[in-house]
PDB file of C-alpha atoms and ligand atoms in Angstrom:
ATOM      1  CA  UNK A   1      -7.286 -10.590  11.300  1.00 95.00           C
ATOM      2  CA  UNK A   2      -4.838  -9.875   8.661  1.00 97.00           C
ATOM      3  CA  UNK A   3      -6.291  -7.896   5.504  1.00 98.00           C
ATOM      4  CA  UNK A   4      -5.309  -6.876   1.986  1.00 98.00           C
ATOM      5  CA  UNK A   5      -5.725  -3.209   0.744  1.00 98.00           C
ATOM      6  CA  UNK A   6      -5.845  -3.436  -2.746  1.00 98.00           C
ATOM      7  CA  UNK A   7      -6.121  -1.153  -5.724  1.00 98.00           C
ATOM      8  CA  UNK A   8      -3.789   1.359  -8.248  1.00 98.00           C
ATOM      9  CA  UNK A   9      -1.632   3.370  -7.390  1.00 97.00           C
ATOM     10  CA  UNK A  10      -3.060   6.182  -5.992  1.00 96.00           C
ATOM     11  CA  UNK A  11      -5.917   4.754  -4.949  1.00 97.00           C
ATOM     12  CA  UNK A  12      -5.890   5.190  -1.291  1.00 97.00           C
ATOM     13  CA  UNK A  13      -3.715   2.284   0.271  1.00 97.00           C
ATOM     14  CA  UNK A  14      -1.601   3.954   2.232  1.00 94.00           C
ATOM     15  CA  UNK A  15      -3.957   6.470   3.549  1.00 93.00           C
ATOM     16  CA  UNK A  16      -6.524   3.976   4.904  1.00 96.00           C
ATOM     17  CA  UNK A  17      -4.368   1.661   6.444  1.00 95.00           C
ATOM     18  CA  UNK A  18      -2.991   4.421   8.283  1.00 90.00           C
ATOM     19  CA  UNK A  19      -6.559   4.536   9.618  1.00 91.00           C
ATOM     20  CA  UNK A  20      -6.131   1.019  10.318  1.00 94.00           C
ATOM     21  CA  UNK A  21      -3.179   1.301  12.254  1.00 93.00           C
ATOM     22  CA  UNK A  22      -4.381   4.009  14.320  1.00 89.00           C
ATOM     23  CA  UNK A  23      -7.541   3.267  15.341  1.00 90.00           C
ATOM     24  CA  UNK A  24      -7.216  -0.869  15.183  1.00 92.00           C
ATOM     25  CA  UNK A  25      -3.635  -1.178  16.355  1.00 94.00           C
ATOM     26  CA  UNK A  26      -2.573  -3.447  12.786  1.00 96.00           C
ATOM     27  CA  UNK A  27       0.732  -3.213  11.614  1.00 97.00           C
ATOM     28  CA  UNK A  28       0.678  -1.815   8.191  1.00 96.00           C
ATOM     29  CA  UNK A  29       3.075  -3.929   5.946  1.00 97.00           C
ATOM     30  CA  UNK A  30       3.481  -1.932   2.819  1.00 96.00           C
ATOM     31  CA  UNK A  31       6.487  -2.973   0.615  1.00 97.00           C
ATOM     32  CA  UNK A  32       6.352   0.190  -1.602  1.00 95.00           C
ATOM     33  CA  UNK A  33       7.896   1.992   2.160  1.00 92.00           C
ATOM     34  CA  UNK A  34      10.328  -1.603   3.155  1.00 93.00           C
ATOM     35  CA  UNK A  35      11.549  -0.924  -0.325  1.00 94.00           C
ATOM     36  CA  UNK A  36      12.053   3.027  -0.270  1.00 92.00           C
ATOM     37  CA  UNK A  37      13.971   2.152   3.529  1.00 89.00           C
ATOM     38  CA  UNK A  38      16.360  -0.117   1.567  1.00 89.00           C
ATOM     39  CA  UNK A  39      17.204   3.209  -0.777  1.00 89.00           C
ATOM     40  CA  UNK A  40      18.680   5.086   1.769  1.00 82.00           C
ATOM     41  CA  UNK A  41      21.628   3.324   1.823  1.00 82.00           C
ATOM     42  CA  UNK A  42      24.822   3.311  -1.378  1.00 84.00           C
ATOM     43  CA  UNK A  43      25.127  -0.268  -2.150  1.00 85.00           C
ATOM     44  CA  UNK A  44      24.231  -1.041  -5.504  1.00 88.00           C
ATOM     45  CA  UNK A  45      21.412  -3.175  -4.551  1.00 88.00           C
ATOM     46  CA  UNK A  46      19.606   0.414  -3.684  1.00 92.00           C
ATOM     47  CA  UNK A  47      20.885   1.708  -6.530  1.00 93.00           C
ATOM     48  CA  UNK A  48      18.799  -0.954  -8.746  1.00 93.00           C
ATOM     49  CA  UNK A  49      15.878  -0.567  -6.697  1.00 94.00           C
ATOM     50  CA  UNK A  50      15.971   3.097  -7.342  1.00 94.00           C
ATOM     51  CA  UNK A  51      16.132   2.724 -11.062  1.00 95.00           C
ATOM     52  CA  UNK A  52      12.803   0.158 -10.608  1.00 96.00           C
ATOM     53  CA  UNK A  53      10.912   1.601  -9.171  1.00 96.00           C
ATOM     54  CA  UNK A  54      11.495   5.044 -11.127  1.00 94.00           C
ATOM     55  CA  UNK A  55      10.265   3.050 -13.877  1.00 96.00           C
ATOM     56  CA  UNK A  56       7.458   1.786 -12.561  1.00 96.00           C
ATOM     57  CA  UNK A  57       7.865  -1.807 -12.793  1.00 97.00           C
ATOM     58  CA  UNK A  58       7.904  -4.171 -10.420  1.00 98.00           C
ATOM     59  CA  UNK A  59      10.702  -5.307  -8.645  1.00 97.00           C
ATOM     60  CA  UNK A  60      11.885  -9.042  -8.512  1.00 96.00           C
ATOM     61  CA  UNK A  61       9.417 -11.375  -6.812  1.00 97.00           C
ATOM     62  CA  UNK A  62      12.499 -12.999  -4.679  1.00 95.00           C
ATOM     63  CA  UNK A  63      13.686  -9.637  -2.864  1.00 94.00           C
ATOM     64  CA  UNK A  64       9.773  -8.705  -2.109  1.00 96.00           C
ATOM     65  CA  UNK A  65       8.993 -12.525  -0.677  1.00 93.00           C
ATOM     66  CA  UNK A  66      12.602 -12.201   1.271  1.00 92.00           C
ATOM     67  CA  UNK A  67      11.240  -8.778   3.232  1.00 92.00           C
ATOM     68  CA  UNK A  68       7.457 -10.569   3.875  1.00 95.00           C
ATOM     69  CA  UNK A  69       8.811 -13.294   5.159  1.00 94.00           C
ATOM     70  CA  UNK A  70      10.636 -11.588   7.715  1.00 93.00           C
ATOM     71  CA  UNK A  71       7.892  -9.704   8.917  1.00 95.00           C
ATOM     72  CA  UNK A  72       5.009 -12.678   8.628  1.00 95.00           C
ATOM     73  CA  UNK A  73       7.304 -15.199  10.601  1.00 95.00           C
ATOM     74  CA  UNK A  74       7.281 -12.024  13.442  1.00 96.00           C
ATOM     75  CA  UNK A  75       5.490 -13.470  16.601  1.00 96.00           C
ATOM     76  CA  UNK A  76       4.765  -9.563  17.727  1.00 96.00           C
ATOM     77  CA  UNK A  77       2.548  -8.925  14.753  1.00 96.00           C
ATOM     78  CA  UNK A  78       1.131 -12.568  13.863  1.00 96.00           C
ATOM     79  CA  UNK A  79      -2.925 -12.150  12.585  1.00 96.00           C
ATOM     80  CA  UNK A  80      -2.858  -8.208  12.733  1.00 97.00           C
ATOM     81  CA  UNK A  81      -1.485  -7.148   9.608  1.00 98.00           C
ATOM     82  CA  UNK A  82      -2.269  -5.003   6.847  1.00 98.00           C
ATOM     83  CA  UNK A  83      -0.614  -5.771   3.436  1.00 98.00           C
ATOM     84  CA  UNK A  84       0.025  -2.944   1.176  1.00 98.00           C
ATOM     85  CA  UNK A  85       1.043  -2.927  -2.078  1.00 96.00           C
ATOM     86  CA  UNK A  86       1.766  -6.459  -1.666  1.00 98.00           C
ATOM     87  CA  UNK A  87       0.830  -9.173  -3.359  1.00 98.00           C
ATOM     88  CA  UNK A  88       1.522  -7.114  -7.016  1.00 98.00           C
ATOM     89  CA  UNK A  89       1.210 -10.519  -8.654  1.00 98.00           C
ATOM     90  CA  UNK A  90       0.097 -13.827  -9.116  1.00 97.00           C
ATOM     91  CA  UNK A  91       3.051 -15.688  -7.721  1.00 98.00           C
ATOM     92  CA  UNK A  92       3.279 -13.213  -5.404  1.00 98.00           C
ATOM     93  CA  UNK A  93      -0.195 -14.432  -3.940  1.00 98.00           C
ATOM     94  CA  UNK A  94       0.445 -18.030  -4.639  1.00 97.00           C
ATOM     95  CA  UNK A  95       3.581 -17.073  -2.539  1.00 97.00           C
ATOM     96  CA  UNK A  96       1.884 -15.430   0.282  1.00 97.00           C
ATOM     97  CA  UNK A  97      -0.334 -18.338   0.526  1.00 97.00           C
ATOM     98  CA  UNK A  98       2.324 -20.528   1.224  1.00 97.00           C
ATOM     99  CA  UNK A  99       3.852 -18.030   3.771  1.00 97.00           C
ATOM    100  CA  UNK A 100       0.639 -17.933   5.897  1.00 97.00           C
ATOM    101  CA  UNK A 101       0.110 -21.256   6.079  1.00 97.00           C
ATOM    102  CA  UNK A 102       3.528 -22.035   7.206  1.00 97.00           C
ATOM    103  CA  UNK A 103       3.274 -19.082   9.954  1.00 96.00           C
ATOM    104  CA  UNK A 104      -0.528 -20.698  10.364  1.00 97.00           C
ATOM    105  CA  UNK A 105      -1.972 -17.281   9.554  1.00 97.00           C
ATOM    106  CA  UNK A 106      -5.263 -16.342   6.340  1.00 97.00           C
ATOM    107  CA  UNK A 107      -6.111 -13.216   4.765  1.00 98.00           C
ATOM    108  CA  UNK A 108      -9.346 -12.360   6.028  1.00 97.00           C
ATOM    109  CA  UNK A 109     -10.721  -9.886   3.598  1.00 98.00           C
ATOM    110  CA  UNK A 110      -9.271  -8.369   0.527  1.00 98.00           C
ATOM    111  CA  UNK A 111     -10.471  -4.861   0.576  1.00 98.00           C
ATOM    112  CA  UNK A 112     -10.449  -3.554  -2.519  1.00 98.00           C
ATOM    113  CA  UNK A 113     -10.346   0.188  -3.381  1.00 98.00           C
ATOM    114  CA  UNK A 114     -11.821   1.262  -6.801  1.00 98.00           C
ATOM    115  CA  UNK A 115     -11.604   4.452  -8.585  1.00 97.00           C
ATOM    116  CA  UNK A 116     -11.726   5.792 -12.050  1.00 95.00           C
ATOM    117  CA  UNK A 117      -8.134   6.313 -13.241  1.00 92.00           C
ATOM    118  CA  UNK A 118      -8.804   9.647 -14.203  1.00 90.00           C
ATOM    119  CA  UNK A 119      -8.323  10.704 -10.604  1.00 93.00           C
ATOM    120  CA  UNK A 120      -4.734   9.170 -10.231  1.00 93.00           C
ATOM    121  CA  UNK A 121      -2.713  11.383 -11.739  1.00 88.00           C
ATOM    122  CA  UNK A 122      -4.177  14.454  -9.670  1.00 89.00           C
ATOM    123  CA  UNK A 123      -3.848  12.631  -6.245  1.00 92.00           C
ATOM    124  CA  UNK A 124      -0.232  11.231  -6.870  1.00 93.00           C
ATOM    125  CA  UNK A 125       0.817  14.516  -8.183  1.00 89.00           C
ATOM    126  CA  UNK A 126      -0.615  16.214  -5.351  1.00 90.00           C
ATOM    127  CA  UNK A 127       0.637  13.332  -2.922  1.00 92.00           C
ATOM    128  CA  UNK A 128       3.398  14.720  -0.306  1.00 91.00           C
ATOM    129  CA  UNK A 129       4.235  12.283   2.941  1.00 89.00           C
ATOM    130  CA  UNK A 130       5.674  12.908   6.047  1.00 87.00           C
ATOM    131  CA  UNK A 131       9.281  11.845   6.011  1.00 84.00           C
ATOM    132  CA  UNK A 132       8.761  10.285   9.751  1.00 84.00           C
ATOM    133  CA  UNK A 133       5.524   8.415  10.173  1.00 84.00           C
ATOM    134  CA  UNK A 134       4.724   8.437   6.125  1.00 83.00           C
ATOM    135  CA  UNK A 135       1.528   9.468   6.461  1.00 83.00           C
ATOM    136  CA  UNK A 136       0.484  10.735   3.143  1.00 87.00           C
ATOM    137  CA  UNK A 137      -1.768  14.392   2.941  1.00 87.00           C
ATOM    138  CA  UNK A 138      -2.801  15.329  -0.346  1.00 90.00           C
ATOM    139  CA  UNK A 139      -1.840  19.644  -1.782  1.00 87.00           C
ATOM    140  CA  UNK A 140      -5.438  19.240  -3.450  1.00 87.00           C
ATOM    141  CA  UNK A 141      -7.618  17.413  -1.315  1.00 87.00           C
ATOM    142  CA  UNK A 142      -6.260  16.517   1.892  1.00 82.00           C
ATOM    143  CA  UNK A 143      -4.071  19.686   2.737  1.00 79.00           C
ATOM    144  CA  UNK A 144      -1.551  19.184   5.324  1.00 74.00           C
ATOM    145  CA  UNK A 145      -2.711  23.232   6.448  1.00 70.00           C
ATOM    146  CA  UNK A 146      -0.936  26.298   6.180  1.00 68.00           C
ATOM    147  CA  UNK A 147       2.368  24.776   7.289  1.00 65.00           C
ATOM    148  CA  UNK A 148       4.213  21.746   5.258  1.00 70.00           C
ATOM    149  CA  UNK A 149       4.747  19.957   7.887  1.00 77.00           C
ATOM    150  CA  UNK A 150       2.967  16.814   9.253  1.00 80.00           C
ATOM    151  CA  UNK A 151       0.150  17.257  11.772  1.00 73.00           C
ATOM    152  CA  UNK A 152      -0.160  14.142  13.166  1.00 74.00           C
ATOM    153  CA  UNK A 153       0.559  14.301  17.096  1.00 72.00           C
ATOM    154  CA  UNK A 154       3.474  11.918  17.185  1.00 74.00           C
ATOM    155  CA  UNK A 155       5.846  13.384  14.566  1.00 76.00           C
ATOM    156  CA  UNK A 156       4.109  17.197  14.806  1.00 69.00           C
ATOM    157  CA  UNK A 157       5.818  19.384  12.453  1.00 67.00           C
ATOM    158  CA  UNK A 158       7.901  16.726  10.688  1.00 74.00           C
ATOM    159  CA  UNK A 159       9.102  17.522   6.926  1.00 83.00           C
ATOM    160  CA  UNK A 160       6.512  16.213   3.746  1.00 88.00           C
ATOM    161  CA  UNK A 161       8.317  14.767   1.126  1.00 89.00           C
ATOM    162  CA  UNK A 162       7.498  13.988  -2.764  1.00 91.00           C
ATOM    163  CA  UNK A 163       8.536  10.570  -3.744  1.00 91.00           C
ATOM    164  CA  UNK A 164      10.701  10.302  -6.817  1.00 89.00           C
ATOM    165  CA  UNK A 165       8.425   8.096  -8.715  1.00 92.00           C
ATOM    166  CA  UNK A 166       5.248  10.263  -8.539  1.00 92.00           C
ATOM    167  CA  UNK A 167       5.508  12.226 -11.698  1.00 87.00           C
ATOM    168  CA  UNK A 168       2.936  11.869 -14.808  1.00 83.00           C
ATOM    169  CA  UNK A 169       5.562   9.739 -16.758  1.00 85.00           C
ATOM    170  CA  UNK A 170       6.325   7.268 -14.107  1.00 91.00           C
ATOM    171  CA  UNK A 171       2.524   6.830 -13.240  1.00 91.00           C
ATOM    172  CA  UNK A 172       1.334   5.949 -16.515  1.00 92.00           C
ATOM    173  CA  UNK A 173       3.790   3.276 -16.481  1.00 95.00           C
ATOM    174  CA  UNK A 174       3.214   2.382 -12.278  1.00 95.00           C
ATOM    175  CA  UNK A 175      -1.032   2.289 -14.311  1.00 95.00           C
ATOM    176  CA  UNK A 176       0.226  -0.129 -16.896  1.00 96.00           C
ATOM    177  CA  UNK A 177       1.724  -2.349 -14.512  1.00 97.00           C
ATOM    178  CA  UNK A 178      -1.064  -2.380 -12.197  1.00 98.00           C
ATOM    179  CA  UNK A 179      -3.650  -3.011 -15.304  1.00 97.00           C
ATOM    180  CA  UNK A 180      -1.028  -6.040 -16.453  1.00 98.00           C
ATOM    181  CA  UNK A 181       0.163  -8.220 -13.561  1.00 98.00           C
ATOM    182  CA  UNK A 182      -1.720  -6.704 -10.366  1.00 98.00           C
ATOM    183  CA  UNK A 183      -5.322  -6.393 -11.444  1.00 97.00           C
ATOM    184  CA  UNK A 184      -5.691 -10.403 -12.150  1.00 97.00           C
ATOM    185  CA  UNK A 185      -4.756 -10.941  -8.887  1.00 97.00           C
ATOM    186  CA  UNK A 186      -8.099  -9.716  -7.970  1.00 97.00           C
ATOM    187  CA  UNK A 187      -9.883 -13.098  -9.593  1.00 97.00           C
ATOM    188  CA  UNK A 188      -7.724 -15.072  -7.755  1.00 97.00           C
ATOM    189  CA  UNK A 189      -9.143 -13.702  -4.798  1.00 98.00           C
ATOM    190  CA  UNK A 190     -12.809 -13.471  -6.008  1.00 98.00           C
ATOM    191  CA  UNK A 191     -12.951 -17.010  -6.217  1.00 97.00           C
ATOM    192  CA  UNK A 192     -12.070 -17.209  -2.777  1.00 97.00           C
ATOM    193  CA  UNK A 193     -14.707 -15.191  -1.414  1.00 97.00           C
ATOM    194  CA  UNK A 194     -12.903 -12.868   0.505  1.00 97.00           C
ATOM    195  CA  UNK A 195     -13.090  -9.591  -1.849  1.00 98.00           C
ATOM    196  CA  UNK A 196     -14.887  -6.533  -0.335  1.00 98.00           C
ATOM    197  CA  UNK A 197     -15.316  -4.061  -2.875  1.00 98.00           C
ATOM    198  CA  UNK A 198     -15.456  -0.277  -1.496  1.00 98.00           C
ATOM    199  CA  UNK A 199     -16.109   3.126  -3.303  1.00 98.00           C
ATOM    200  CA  UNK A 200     -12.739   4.691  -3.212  1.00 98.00           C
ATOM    201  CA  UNK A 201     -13.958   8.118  -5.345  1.00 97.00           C
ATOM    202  CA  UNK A 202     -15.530   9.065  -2.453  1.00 97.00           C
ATOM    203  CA  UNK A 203     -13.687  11.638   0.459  1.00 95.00           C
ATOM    204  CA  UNK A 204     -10.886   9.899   2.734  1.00 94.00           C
ATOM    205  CA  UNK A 205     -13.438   9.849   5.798  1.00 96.00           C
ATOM    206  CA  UNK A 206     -16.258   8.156   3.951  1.00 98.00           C
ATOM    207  CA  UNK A 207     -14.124   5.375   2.431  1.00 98.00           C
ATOM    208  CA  UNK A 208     -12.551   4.932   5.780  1.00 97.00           C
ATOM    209  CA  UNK A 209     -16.398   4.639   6.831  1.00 97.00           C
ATOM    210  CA  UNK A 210     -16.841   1.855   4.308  1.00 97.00           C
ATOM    211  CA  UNK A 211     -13.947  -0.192   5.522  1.00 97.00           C
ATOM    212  CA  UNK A 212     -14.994   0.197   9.098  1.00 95.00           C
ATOM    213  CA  UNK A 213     -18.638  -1.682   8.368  1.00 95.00           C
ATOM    214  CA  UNK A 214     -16.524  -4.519   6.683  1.00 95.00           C
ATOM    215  CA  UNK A 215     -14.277  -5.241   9.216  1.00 94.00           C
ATOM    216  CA  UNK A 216     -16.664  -4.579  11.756  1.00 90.00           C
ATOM    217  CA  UNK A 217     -18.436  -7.947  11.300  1.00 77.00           C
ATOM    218  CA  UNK A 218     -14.719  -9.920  10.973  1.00 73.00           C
TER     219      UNK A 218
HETATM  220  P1  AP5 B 301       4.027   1.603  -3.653  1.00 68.17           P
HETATM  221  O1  AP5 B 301       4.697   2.486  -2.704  1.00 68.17           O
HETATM  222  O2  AP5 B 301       3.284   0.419  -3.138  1.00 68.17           O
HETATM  223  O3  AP5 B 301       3.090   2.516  -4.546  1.00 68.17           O
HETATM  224  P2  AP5 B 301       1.668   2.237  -5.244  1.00 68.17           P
HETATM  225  O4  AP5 B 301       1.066   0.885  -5.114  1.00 68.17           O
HETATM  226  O5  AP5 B 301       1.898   2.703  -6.621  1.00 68.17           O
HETATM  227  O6  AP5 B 301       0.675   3.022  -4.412  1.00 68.17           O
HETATM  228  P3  AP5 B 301       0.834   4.451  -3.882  1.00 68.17           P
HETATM  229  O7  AP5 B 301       1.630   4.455  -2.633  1.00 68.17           O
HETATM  230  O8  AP5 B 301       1.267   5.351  -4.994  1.00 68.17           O
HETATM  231  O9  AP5 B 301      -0.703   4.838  -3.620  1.00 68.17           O
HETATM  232  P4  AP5 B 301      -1.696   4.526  -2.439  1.00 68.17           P
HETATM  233  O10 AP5 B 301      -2.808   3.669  -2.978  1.00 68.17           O
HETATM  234  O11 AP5 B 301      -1.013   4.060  -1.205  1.00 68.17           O
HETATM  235  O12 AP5 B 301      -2.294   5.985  -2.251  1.00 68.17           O
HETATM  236  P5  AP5 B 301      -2.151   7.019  -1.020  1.00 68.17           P
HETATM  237  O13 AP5 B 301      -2.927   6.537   0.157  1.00 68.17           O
HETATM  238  O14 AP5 B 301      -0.741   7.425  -0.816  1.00 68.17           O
HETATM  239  O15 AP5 B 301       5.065   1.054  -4.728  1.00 68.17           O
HETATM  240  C1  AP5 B 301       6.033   1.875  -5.334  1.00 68.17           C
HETATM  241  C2  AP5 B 301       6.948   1.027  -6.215  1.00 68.17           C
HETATM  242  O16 AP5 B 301       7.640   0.049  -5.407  1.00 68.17           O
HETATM  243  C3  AP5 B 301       6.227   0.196  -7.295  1.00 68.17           C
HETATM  244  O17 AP5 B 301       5.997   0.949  -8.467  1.00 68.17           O
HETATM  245  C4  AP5 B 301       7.225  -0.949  -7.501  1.00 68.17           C
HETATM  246  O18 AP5 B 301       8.309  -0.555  -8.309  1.00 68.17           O
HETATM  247  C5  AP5 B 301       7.755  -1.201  -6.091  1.00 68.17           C
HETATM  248  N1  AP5 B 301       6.979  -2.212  -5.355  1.00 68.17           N
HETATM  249  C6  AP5 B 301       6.196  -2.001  -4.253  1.00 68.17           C
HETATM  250  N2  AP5 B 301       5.633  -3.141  -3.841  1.00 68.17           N
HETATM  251  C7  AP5 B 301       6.055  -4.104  -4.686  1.00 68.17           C
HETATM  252  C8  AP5 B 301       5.800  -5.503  -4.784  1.00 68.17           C
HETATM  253  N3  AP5 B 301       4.982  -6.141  -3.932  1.00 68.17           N
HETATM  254  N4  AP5 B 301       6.414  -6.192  -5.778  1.00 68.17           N
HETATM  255  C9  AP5 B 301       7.259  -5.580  -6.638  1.00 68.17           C
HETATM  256  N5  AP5 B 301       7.533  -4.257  -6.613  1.00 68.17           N
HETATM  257  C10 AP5 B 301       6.927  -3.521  -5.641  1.00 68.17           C
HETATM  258  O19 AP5 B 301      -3.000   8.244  -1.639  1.00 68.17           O
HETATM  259  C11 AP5 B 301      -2.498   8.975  -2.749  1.00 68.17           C
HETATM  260  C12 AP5 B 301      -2.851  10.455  -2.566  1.00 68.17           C
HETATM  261  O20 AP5 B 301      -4.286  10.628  -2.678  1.00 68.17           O
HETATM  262  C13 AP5 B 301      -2.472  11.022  -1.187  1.00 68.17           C
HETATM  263  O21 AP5 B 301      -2.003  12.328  -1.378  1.00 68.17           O
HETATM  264  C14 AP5 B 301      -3.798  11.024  -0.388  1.00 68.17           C
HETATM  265  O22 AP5 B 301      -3.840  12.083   0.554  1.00 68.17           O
HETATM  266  C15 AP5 B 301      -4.831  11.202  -1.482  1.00 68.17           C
HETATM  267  N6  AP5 B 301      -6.080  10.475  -1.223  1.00 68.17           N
HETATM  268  C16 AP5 B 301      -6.194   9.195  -0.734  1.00 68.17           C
HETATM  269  N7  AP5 B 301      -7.490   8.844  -0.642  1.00 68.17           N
HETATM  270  C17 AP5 B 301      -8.215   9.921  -1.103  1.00 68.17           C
HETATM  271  C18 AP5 B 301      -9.628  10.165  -1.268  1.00 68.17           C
HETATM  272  N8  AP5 B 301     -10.539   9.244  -0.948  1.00 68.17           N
HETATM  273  N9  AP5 B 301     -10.010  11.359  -1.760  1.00 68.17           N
HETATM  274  C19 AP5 B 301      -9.072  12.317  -2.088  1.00 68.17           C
HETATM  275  N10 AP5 B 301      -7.715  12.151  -1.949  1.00 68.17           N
HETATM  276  C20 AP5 B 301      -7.308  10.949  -1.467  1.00 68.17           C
END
């Protein structure tokens, strides 16, 4: 089964496919984290990528559709993976399409996370990640505890990290983006069929709930 998580930034992504990867072994394909990789290095490439994404635009369809394709031609992870932040537009999905069907893979289900936008700034401002394993914890609702340091077992007591582009200015910009080129995406899919929708204002554990009962039946 490979599945989308979709929604704004913000919404959730990251956090439930980390739930994904634990508990159903996927591999969690998220191009926001291929792309912050690629900016630990000096070339000027990163350096262009860095001024992007602090902008919150998108970065070029050619470089994103380059890193899929290494990872959906991957033997390893064929039919278990979890895209993330990916596709962020239409030729993006028209582009994916083509992809699968070469590597003679589908998206199952689109899962798509909504929430009221009022919410986003709070949980991206209050968003920290472990620098390891990336698992994001929230300072307001999802507390990493008394420590800043990540609790999961496998990279206990690792350093959280703020990303660069998760300040008020950059989001309203990352929302615009979203609201422009991401968010017709969605129709694309509806006609489809394969768009789940789930009730992403609700806590982590009941929207992880949610997305259990639709995959359940896959
Ligand atoms: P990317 O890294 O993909 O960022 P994003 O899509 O903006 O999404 P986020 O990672 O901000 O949010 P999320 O939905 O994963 O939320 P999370 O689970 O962390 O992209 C960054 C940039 O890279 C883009 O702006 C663009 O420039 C570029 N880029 C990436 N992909 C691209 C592509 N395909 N094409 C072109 N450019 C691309 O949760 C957020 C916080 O909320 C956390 O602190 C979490 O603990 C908390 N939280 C989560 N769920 C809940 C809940 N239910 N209740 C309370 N708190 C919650």
């Amino acid at each position: 089964m490979n599945l989308i998580i979709f929604g704004p930034p913000g919404a959730g992504k990251g956090t439930q496919s980390s739930f994904l990867v634990k508990r159903k072994k996927m591999f969690q394909l998220s191009t926001g984290d291929l792309l912050r990789n690629e900016l630990s290095s000096a070339s000027d490439l990163s350096r262009k990528l860095k001024e992007i994404m602090d902008s919150g635009k998108l970065v070029s369809d050619d470089i994103i559709n380059d890193l899929i394709e290494k990872k959906i031609s991957d033997p390893e992870i064929k039919n278990n993976i979890i895209f993330d932040g990916f596709p962020r537009n239409i030729d993006q999905a028209k582009s994916l399409d083509k992809m699968l069907y070469k590597y003679k893979q589908k998206i199952s289900k689109v899962i798509n996370l909504e929430v009221d936008y009022s919410i986003l700034i709070k949980r991206i401002s209050g968003r920290v990640s472990c620098s390891i394993c990336k698992k994001p914890f929230n300072e307001y609702f999802d507390p990493p505890g008394k420590d800043t340091y990540c609790t999961s077992k496998e990279c206990f007591r690792r350093e959280l990290v703020k990303r660069s582009d998760d300040n008020e200015n950059t989001v309203t910009s990352r929302l615009k983006t979203y609201d422009e080129q991401t968010l017709p995406i969605l129709k694309y899919y509806r006609y489809k069929g394969i768009v789940k929708d789930v009730d992403a204002m609700k806590s982590i554990n009941e929207v992880t709930d949610q997305i259990s009962g639709i995959i359940s039946d896959i």
